[in-house]
Each structure stands twice: as structure tokens, then as C-alpha cells.
CSV table of C-alpha atoms in Angstrom, one decimal:
chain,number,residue,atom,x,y,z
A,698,UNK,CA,7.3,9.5,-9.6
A,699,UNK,CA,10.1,10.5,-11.7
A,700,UNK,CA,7.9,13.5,-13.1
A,701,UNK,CA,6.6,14.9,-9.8
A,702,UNK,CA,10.6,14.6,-8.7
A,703,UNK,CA,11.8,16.4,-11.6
A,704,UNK,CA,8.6,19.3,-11.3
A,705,UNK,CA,10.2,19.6,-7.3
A,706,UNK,CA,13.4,19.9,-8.4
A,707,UNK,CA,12.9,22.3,-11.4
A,708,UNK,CA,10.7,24.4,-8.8
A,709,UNK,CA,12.6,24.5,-6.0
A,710,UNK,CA,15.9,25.4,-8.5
A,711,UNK,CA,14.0,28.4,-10.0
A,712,UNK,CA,12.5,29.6,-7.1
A,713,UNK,CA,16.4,30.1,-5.4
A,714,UNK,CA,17.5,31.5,-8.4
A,715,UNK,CA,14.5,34.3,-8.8
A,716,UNK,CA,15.2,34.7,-5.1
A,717,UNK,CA,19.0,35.1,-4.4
A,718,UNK,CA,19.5,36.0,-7.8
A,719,UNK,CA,17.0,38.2,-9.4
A,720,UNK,CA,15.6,39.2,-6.2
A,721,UNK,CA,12.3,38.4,-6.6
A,722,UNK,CA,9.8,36.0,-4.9
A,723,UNK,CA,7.3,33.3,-6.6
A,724,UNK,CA,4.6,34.1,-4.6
A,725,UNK,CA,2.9,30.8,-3.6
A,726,UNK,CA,5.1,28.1,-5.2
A,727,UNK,CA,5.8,26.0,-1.8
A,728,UNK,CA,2.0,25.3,-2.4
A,729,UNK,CA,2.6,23.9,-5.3
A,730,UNK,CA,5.1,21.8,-4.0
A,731,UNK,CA,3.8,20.8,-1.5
A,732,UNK,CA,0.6,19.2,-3.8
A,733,UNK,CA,3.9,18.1,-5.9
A,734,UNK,CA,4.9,16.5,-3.0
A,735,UNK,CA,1.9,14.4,-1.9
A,736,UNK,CA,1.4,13.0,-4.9
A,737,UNK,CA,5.1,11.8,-4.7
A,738,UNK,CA,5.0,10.6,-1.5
A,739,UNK,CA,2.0,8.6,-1.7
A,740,UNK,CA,2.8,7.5,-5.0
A,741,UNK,CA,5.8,6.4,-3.8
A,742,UNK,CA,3.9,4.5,-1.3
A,743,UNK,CA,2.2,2.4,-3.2
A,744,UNK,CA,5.4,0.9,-5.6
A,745,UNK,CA,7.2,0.5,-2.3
A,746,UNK,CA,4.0,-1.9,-1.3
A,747,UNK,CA,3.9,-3.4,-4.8
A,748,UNK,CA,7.6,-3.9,-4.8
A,749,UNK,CA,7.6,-5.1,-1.7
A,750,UNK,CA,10.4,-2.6,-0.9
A,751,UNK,CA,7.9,-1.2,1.8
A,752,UNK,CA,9.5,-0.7,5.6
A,753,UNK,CA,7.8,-3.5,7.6
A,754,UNK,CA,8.8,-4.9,11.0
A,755,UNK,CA,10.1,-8.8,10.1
A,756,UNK,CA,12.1,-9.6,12.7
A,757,UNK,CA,10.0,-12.7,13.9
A,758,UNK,CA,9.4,-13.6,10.6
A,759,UNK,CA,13.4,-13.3,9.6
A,760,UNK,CA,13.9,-16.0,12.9
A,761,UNK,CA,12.1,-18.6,11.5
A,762,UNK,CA,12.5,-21.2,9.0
A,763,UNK,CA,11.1,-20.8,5.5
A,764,UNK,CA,7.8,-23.4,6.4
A,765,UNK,CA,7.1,-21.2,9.3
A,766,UNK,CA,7.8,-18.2,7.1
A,767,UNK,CA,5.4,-19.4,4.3
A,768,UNK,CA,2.6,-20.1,7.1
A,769,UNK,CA,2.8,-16.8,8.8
A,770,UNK,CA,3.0,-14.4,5.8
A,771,UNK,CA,-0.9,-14.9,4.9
A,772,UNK,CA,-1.2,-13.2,9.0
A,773,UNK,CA,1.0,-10.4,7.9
A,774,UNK,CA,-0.7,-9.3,4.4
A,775,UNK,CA,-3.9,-9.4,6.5
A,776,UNK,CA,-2.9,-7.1,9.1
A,777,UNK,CA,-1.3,-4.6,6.1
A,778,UNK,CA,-4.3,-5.0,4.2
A,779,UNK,CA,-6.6,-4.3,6.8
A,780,UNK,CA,-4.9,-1.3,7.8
A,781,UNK,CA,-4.4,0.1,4.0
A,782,UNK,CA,-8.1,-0.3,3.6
A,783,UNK,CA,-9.2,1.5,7.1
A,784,UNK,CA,-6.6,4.3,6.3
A,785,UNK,CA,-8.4,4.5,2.5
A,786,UNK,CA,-11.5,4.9,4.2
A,787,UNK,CA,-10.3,7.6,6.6
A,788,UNK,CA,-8.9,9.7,3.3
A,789,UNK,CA,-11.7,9.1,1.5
A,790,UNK,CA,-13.7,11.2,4.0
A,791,UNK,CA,-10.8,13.3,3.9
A,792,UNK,CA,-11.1,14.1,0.6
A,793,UNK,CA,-15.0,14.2,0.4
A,794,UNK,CA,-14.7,16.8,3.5
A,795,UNK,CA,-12.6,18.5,1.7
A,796,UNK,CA,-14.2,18.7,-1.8
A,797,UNK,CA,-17.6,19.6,-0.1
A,798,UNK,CA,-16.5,22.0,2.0
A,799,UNK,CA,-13.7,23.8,-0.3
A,800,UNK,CA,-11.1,24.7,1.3
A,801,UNK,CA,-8.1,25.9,-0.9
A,802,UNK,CA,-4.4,27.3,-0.6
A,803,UNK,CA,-4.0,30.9,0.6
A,804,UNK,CA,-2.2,32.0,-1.8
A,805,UNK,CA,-3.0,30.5,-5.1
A,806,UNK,CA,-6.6,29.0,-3.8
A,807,UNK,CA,-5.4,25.3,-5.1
A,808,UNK,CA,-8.1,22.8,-4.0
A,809,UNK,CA,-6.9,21.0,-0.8
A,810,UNK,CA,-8.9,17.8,-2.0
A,811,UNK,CA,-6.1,17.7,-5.1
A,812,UNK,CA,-3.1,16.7,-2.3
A,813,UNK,CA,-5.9,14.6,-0.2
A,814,UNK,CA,-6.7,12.8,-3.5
A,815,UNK,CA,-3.2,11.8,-3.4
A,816,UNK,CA,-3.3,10.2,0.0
A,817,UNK,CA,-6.9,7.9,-1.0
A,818,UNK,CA,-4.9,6.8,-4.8
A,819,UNK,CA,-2.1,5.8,-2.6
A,820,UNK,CA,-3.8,3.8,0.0
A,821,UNK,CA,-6.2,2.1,-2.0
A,822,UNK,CA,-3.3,0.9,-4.5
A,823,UNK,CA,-1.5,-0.2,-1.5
A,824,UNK,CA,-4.3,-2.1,-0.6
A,825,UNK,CA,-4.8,-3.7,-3.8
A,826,UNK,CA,-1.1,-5.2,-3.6
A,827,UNK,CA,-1.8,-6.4,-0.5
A,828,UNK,CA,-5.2,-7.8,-1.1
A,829,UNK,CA,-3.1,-9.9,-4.4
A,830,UNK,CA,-0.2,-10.8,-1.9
A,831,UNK,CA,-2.4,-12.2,0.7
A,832,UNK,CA,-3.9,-14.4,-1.7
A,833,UNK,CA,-0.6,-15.2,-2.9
A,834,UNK,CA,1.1,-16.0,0.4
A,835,UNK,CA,-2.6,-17.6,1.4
A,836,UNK,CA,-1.9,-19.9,-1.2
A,837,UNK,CA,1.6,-21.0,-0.6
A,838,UNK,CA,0.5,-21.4,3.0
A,839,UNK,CA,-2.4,-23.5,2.1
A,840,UNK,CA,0.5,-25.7,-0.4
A,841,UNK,CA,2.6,-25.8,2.7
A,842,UNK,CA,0.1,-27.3,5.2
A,843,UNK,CA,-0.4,-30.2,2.2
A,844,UNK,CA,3.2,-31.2,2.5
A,845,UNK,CA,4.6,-29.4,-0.8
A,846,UNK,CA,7.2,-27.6,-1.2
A,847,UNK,CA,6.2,-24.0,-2.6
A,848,UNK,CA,9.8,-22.5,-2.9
A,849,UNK,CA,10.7,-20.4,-5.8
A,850,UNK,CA,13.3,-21.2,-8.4
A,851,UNK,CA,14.0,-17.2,-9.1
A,852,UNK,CA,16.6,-15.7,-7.2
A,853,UNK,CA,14.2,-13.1,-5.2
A,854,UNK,CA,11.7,-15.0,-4.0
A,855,UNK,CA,9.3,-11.7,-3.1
A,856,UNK,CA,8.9,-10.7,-6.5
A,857,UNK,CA,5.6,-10.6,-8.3
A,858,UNK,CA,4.4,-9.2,-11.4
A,859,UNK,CA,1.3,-9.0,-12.9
């Protein structure tokens, strides 16, 4: 992520200074970044699931106490990974639509499946983190219903690494 920020950036500054400066135009670089930019994105998606950093609508969740908490989260991974993996299967056609049938930028003739690549790497890692924190939650839900107490002793209680 840092890269593809950094290759926007750097594009973006040259590109106003060969224009308002020297003039000039690079002729097709906003398709670059736009490919730049997918990648990014999408990226981007996928460490905000796996950091858990991801927007997500927890008000219910938020309003109950932590047992309740711990027995609905197992409902709430399911639902996000059932929609990461019907989303990977849409981009997956996406990007086989796209590879078979070839369709490229105007100006530089990029492949188009190189940005819809992008978008099937980012859902299926987002689905990956969400398959392992569905287990997870599955199993402090399952600890719950037994009567023990699955707190964590760390101070943020969401993390997990691998």
C-alpha cells in the first residue's frame, strides 16, 4: 500500500509539473493511476478486514453486554464472509470476461483484467480474514454457551495475528 501511494503521488506530482510547468502533457498517465489506484484500494481493503479497522455497522452489537456480544459475532463474520465470497465470485467473472475478451485502455492499451485482478485479490483476502474470524468468534461463542469466560487479557480485544 505504501508503494502504490507513493507511485500516485510521484505520478500525479510530475504530471502537474510537465503540465503547468513545462507545458506538456503525459499522454495517458490517469490510466495508470487509475490501475495504481485499484490495487490500492482494494488492497487497502483487505488490511482494513484483517485489522479489523473495516467500516461495519455495530450498533446492536455495541448495546449489548460482552456475553451477548461474544454469541452474536459468529452471525456477523458469517454474513461478511458470505458476502466477501459472492463479491469474489462476481470479480472473478469479471476478470475472466475481461482477460478473454481483451479489452484494454485507450490510450496506453493496459489490460483492463490488471485493475479487475485487483478487485478478486482483494475480496478473496477479505474473505480469508473472515473465514479465520468466524472460526474464531465461533469458538468463543461456543466457550460462552459452556459457561466460561473467554475474555481477553490484551488491551484490544479484536486483535489477531497469525
Amino acid at each position: 500500500m505504501i508503494i502504490t501511494s507513493f507511485a500516485i503521488v510521484i505520478i500525479m506530482s510530475l504530471w502537474a509539473l510537465l503540465r503547468y510547468v513545462f507545458q506538456t502533457d503525459m499522454y495517458g498517465m490517469e490510466e495508470v493511476v487509475v490501475m495504481i489506484a485499484f490495487w490500492l484500494y482494494f488492497m487497502a481493503n483487505s488490511y482494513a478486514v484483517y485489522d479489523k479497522s473495516h467500516v461495519k455497522a455495530d450498533i446492536l452489537p455495541s448495546m449489548l453486554n460482552k456475553r451477548h456480544q461474544r454469541l452474536i459475532k459468529p452471525f456477523l463474520y458469517a454474513l461478511m464472509l458470505i458476502a466477501c465470497i459472492i463479491y469474489s465470485i462476481w470479480s472473478f467473472d469479471t476478470v475472466y470476461f475481461s482477460y478473454v475478451e481483451k479489452p484494454t485502455t485507450m490510450a496506453l492499451g493496459i489490460p483492463f483484467w490488471l485493475g479487475h485482478l485487483s478487485i478478486l485479490v482483494g475480496f478473496v483476502l477479505s474473505a480469508f480474514y473472515a473465514g479465520i474470524y468466524f472460526i474464531q468468534s465461533l469458538a468463543e461463542a461456543v466457550q460462552t454457551l459452556k459457561g466460561k469466560d473467554y475474555s481477553s487479557d490484551s488491551e484490544n480485544e479484536d486483535a489477531f495475528v497469525l
